[in-house]
XYZ file of C-alpha atoms in Angstrom:
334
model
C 26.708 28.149 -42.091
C 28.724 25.438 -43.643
C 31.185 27.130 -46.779
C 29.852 25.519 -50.258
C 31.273 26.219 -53.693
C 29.868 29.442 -55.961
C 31.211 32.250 -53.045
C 32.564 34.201 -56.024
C 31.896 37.554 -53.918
C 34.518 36.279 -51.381
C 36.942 35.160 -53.245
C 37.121 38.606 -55.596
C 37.585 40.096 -52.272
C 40.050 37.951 -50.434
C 42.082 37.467 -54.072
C 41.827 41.171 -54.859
C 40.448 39.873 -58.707
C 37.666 41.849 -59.954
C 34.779 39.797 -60.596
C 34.285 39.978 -63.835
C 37.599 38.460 -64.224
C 36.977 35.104 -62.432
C 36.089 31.658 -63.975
C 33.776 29.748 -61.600
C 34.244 26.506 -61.699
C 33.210 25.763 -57.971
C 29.872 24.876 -57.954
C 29.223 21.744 -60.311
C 26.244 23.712 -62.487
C 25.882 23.183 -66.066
C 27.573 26.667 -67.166
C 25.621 26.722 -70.345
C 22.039 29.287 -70.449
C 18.658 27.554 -70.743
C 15.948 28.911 -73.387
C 13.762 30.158 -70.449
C 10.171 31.877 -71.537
C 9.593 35.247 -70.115
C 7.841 35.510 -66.915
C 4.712 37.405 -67.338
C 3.757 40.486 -64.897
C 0.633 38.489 -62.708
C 3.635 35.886 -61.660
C 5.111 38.570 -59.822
C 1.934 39.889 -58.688
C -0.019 37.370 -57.431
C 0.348 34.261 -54.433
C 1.569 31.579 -56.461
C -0.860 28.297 -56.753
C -0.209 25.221 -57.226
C -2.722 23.944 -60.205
C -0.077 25.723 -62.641
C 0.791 22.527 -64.421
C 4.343 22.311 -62.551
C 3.336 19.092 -60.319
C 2.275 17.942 -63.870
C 5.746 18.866 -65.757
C 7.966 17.443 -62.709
C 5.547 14.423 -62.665
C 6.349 13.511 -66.554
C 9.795 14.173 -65.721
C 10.661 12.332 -62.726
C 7.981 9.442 -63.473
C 6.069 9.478 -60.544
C 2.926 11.659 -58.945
C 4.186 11.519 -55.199
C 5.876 14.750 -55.796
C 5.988 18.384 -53.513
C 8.006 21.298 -55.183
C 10.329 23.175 -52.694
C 12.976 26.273 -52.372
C 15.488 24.505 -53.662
C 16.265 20.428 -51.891
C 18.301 22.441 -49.518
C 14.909 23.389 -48.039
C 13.715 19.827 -47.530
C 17.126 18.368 -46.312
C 16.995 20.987 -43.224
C 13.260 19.891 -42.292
C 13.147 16.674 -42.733
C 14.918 15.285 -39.618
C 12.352 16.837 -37.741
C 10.088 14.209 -39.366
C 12.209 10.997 -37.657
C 12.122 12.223 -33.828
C 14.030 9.360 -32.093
C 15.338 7.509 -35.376
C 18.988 5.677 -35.491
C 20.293 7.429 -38.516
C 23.387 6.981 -40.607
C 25.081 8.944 -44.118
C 26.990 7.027 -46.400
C 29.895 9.721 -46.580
C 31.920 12.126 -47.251
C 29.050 13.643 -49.002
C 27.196 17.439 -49.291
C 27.992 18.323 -45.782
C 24.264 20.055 -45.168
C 23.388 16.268 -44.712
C 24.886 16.181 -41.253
C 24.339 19.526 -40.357
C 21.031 19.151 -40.946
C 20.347 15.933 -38.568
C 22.664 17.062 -35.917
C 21.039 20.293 -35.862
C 17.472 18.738 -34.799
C 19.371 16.684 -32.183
C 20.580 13.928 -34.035
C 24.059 12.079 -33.824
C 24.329 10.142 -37.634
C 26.805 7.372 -37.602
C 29.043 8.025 -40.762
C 29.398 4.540 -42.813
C 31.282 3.860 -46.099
C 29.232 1.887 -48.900
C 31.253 -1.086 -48.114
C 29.838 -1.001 -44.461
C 26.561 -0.396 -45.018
C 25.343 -3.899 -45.250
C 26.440 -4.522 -41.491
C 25.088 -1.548 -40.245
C 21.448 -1.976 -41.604
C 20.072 -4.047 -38.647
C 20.657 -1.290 -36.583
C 19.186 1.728 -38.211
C 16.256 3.376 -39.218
C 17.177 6.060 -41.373
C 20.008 6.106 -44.184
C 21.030 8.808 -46.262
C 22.862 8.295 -49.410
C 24.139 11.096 -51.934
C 23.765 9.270 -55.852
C 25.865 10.461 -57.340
C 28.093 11.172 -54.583
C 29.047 14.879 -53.998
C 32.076 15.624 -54.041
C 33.643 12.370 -54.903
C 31.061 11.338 -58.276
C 31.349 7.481 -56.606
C 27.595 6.157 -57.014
C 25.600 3.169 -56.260
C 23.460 0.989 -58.179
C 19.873 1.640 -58.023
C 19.344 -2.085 -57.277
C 21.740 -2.025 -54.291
C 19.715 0.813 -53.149
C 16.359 -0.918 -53.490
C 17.563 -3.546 -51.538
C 18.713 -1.551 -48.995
C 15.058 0.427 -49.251
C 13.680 -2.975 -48.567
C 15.354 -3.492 -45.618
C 15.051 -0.657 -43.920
C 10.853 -0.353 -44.832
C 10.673 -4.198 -43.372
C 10.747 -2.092 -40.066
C 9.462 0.689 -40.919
C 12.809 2.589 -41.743
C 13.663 5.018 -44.692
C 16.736 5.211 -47.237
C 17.011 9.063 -47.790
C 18.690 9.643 -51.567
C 19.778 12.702 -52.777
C 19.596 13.097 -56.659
C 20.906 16.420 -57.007
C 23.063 15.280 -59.855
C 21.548 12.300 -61.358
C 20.174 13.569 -64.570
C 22.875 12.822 -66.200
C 22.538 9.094 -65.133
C 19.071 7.671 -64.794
C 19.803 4.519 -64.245
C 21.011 5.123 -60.946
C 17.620 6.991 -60.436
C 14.619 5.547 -57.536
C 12.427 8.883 -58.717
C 10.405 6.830 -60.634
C 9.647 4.246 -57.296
C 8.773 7.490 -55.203
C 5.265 6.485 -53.036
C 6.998 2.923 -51.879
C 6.847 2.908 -48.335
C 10.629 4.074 -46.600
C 11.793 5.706 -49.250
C 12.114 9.699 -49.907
C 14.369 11.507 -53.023
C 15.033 14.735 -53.448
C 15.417 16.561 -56.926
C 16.771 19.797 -58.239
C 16.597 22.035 -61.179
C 20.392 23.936 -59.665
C 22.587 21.057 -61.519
C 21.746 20.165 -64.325
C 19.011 22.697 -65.737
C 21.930 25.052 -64.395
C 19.138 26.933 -62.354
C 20.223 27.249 -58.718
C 19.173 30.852 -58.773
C 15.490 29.816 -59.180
C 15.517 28.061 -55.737
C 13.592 25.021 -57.233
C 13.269 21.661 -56.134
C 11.323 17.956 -55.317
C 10.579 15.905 -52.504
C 9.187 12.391 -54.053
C 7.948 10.310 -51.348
C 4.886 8.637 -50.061
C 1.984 10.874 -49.689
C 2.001 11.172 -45.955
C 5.385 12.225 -45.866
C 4.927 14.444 -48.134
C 1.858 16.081 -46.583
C 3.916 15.787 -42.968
C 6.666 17.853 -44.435
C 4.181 20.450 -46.326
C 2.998 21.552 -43.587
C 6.439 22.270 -41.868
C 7.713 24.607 -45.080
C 4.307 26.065 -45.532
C 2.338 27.458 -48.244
C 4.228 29.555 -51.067
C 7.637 28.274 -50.726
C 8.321 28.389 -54.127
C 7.411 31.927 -56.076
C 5.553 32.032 -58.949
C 8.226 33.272 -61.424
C 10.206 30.035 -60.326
C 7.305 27.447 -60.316
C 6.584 29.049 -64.444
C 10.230 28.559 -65.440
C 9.882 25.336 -63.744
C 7.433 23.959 -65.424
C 8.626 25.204 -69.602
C 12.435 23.385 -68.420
C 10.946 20.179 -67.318
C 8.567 19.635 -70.171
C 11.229 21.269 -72.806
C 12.800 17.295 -73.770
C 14.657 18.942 -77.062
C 16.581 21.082 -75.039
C 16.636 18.429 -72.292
C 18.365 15.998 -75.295
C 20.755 18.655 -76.618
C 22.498 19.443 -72.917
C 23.032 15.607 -72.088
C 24.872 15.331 -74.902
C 26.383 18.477 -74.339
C 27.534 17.942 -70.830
C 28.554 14.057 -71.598
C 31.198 15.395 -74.089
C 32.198 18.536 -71.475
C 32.469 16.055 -69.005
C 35.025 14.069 -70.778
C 36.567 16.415 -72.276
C 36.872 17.705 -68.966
C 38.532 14.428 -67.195
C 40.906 13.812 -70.433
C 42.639 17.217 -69.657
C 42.804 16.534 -65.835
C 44.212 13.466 -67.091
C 46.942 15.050 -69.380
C 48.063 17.418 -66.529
C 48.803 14.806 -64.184
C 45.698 15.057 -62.663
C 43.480 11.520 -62.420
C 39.983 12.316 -61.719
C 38.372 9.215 -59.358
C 35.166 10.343 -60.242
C 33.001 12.152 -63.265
C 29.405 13.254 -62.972
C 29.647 14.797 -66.347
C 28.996 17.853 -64.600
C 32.053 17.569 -62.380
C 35.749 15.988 -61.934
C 36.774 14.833 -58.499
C 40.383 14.874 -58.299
C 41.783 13.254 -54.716
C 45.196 14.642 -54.047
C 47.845 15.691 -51.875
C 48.365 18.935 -53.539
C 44.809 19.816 -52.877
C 45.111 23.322 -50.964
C 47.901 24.223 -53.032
C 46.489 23.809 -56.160
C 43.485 25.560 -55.609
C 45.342 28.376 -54.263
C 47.877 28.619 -57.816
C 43.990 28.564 -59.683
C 42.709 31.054 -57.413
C 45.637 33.268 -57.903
C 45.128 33.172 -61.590
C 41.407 34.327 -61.142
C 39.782 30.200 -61.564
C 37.845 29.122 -58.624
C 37.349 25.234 -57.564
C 36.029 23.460 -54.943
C 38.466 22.441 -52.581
C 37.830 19.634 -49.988
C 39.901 19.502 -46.902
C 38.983 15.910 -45.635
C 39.202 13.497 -48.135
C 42.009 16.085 -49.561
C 40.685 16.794 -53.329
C 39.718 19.180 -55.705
C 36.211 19.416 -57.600
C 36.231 21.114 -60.866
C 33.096 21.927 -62.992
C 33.047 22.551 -66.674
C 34.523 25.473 -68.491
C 31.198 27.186 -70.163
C 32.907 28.395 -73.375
C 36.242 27.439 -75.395
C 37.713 30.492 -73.680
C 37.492 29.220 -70.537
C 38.966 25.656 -71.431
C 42.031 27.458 -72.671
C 42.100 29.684 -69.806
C 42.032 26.249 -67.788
C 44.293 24.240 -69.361
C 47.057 27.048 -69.116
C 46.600 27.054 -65.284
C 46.959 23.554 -65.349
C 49.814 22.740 -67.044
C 51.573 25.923 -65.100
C 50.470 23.799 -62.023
C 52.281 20.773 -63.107
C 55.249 22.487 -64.245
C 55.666 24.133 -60.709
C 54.957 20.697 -58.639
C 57.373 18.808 -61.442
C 60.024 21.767 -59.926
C 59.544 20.782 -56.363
C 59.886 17.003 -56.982
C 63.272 15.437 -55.920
């Protein structure tokens, strides 16, 4: 099991901090509670099915038909190796580490390429995987660079692999919308920025005979009636949908202005997270940790990733532990 942000049990523990007491800012999830309906008894009663209108909700959302709800992307990124036996396969990274872990569990040995270096490399793959926007770093890539690259790679009957996790906030960069072109495949998720990772919700768009290939490896009820109703009110709710963009734009910078101000200079900004390369990477989540704020720390490249503060509270509570930070590393300087 690879380590991932949001282990708030483990870090009460090992920080002896009750939990109550923490501020999670680990996990890159808009902190902020959706208007969800309630979830009527029969949900929880019955098999789920999938004429519930979901398919129809994600379908207005994402722009596209070629769609197959899952337990979360997670679910998809572990099977769907086992869909390329034999394939040359390569991952734009760093990235979400389950990307690797995945492929190399089902036998495969992915080349790891930069963006720069992808260009070269095409020739001799099959498969690439791209993370747009990039997690940790926020880096992305245009959606015609990827298109081109999807070109290439279908010529020969190869796939780009994009993960979307976090590009609500930037739809430009999106290829949902393009999902039943041959060799390409995109997965979705309600975790980020619907701030609903506990539902275990998410898409595979794709052409229909992937799709139907990769159904029948998850199987039938993957995703639980309660979670396929909530589902479906988020995706077609486009007031809320309106109100949290803005929302999380102005968090976001907000967010990178006072990384800024503490001597911290975020290289990249979802909105719904700050990637801050540095040096002081360990140590600086350590000082937050001590002080009861949990972030993301990434040993190779050596950063930080901070999400957004959910209430004014926790942006003061923040910006103390920053500025504490600074004054402590301004000590150690020569």
């Amino acid at each position: 099991m690879l380590e991932h942000g949001g282990r708030l049990r483990h870090a009460a523990t090992h920080y002896q901090i009750p939990l109550v007491d923490w501020l999670d800012l680990s996990t890159g999830l808009a902190p902020y509670c959706w208007p969800l309906p309630p979830v009527p008894m029969r949900d929880w009663m019955r098999l789920p099915e999938e004429d519930d209108g979901l398919e129809i909700a994600a379908a207005g959302y994402y722009g596209t038909v070629n769609i197959l709800p899952v337990a979360g992307s997670q679910a998809a990124i572990q099977t769907l190796p086992s869909l390329f036996a034999g394939a040359r396969v390569a991952i734009i990274e760093p990235c979400y580490a389950e990307h690797r872990h995945a492929w190399e569990r089902q036998g495969f040995a992915p080349l790891s390429l930069r963006a720069a270096d992808v260009e070269a490399a095409l020739p001799s793959l099959d498969v690439l995987v791209v993370v747009n926007p990039n997690n940790p770093t926020g880096s992305h890539i245009s959606a015609h660079q990827l298109w081109r690259w999807r070109e290439r790679l279908a010529s020969r009957g190869g796939c780009l692999v994009v993960d979307e996790a976090f590009c609500d906030l930037q739809p430009e960069l999106s290829l949902a919308s393009k999902a039943g072109c041959p060799g390409l495949v995109v997965f979705r998720s309600l975790g980020k920025f619907f701030g609903l990772a506990g539902a275990r919700l998410g898409f595979v768009l794709a052409e229909r005979s992937l799709l139907a290939a990769l159904h029948e490896r998850v199987g039938p009820w993957t995703v639980s009636g309660p979670a396929r109703r909530i589902g479906q009110a988020v995706l077609n709710d486009r007031e809320t949908q309106a109100l949290w963009r803005l929302r999380i734009q102005n968090d976001g910078a907000r967010l990178g202005q006072l990384l800024a101000e503490c001597g911290l200079l975020p290289a990249g900004n979802t909105g719904l997270f700050a990637w801050v390369p540095c040096d002081t990477a360990e140590a600086l989540h350590g000082h937050l940790a001590r002080l009861g704020i949990l972030v993301r720390h990434v040993p190779e490249p050596s950063g930080v990733r901070f999400g957004l503060p959910g209430c004014e509270s926790g942006w003061r509570r923040l910006e103390q532990a920053l500025r504490c930070f600074e004054q402590e590393t301004a000590k150690c300087r020569p």
